[in-house]
CSV table of C-alpha atoms in Angstrom, one decimal:
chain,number,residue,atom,x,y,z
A,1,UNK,CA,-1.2,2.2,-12.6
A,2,UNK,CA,-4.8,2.8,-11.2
A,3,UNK,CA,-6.0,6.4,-11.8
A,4,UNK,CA,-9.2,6.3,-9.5
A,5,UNK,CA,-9.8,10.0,-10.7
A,6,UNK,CA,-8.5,11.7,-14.1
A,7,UNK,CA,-9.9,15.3,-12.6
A,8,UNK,CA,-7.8,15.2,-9.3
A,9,UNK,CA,-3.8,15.2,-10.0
A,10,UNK,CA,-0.8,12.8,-8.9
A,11,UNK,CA,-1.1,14.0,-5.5
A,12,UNK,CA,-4.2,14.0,-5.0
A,13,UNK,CA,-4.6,12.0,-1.4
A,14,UNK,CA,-5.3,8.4,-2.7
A,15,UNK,CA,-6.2,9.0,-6.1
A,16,UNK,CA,-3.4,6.8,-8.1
A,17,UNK,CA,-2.3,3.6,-7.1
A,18,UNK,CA,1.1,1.6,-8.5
A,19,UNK,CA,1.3,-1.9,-9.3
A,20,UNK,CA,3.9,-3.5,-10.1
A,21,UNK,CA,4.3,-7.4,-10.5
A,22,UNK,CA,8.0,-8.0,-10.4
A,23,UNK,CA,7.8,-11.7,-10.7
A,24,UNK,CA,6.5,-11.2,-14.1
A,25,UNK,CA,9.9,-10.1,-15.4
A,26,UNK,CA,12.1,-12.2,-12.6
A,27,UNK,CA,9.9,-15.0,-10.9
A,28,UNK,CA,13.3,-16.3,-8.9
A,29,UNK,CA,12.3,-13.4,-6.7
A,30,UNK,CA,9.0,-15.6,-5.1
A,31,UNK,CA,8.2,-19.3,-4.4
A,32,UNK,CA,8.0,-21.4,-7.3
A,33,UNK,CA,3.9,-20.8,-8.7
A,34,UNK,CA,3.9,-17.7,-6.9
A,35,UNK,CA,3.7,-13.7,-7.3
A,36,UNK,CA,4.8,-10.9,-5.8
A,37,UNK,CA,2.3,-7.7,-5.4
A,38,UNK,CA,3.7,-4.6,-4.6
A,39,UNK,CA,1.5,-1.4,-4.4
A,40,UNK,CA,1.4,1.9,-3.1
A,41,UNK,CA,0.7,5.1,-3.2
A,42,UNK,CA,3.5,7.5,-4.4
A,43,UNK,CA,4.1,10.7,-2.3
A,44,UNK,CA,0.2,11.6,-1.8
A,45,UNK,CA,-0.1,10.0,2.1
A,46,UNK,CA,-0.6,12.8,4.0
A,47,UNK,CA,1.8,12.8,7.1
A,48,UNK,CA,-0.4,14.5,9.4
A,49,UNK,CA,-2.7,11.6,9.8
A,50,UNK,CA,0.7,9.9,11.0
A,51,UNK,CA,2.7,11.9,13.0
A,52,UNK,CA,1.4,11.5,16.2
A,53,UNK,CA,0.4,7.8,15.9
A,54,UNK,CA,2.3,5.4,17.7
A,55,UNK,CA,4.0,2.0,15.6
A,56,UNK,CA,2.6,-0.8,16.8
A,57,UNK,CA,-0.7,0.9,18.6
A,58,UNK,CA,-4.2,-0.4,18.2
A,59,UNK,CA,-4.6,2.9,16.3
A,60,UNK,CA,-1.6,2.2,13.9
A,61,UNK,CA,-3.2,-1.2,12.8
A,62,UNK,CA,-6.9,0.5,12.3
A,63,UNK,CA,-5.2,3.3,10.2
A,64,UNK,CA,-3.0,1.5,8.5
A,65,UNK,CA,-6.2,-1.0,7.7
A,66,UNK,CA,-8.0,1.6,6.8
A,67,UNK,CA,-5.6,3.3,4.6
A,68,UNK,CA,-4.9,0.5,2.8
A,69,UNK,CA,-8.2,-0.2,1.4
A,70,UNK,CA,-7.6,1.8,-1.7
A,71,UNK,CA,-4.9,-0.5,-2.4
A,72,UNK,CA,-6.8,-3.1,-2.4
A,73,UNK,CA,-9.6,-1.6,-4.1
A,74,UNK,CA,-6.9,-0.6,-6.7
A,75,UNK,CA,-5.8,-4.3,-7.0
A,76,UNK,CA,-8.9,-6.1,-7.4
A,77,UNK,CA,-9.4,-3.8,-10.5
A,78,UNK,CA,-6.6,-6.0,-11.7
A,79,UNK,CA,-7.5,-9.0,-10.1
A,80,UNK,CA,-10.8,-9.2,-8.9
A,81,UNK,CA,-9.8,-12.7,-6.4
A,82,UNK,CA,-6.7,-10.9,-4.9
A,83,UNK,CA,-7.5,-10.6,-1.5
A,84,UNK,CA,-8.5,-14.3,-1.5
A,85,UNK,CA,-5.5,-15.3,-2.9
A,86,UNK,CA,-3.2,-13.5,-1.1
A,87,UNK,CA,-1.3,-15.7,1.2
A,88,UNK,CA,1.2,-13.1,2.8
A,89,UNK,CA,0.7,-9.4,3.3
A,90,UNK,CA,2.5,-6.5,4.5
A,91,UNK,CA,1.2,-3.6,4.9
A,92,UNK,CA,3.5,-0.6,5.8
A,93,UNK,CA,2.8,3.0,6.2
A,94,UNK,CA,4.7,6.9,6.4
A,95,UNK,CA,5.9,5.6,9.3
A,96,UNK,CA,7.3,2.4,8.3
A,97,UNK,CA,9.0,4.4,5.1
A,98,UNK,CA,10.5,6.7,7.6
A,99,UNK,CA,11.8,4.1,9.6
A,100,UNK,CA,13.3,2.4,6.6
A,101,UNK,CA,14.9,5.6,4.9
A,102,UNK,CA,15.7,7.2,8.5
A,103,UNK,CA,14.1,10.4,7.3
């Protein structure tokens, strides 16, 4: 858990990031040597800077870019090399989780 901000709250837009490194307690669930990163930002994405952008747009990949960068500003606070190690990345988005959840 990164807490970029103890004054701002939970939902404050992009102010706590969680990690979680689930091949720590199950490494079956990667490549043999390898981890799996997963991080996000819980419920404080605001949906209006989504709603009218179109999946797959040259504007969806800049915001979804752009939007990451705390995550990966988050994750280098863990492990400073992570971008240079990372071999495979997804990044998904409000848009993404809606698809998946159909809500």
């Amino acid at each position: 858990l990164v807490v970029n901000s103890w004054e701002g709250g939970v939902d404050t837009e992009q102010n706590v990031v969680n990690i979680s490194i689930p091949t720590m307690i199950d490494p079956s669930v990667a490549p043999p040597g390898k981890h799996l990163i997963h991080a996000y930002t819980a419920a404080n994405e605001p949906w209006d800077l989504w709603k009218d952008v179109k999946r797959g747009s040259e504007r969806y990949r800049e915001l979804k870019e752009e939007r990451s960068e705390c995550l990966w500003k988050a994750l280098e606070q863990v492990i400073p090399d992570v971008r240079e190690r990372a071999e495979l990345t997804l990044v998904g988005s409000p848009l993404t989780h809606q698809r998946f959840v159909r809500r």
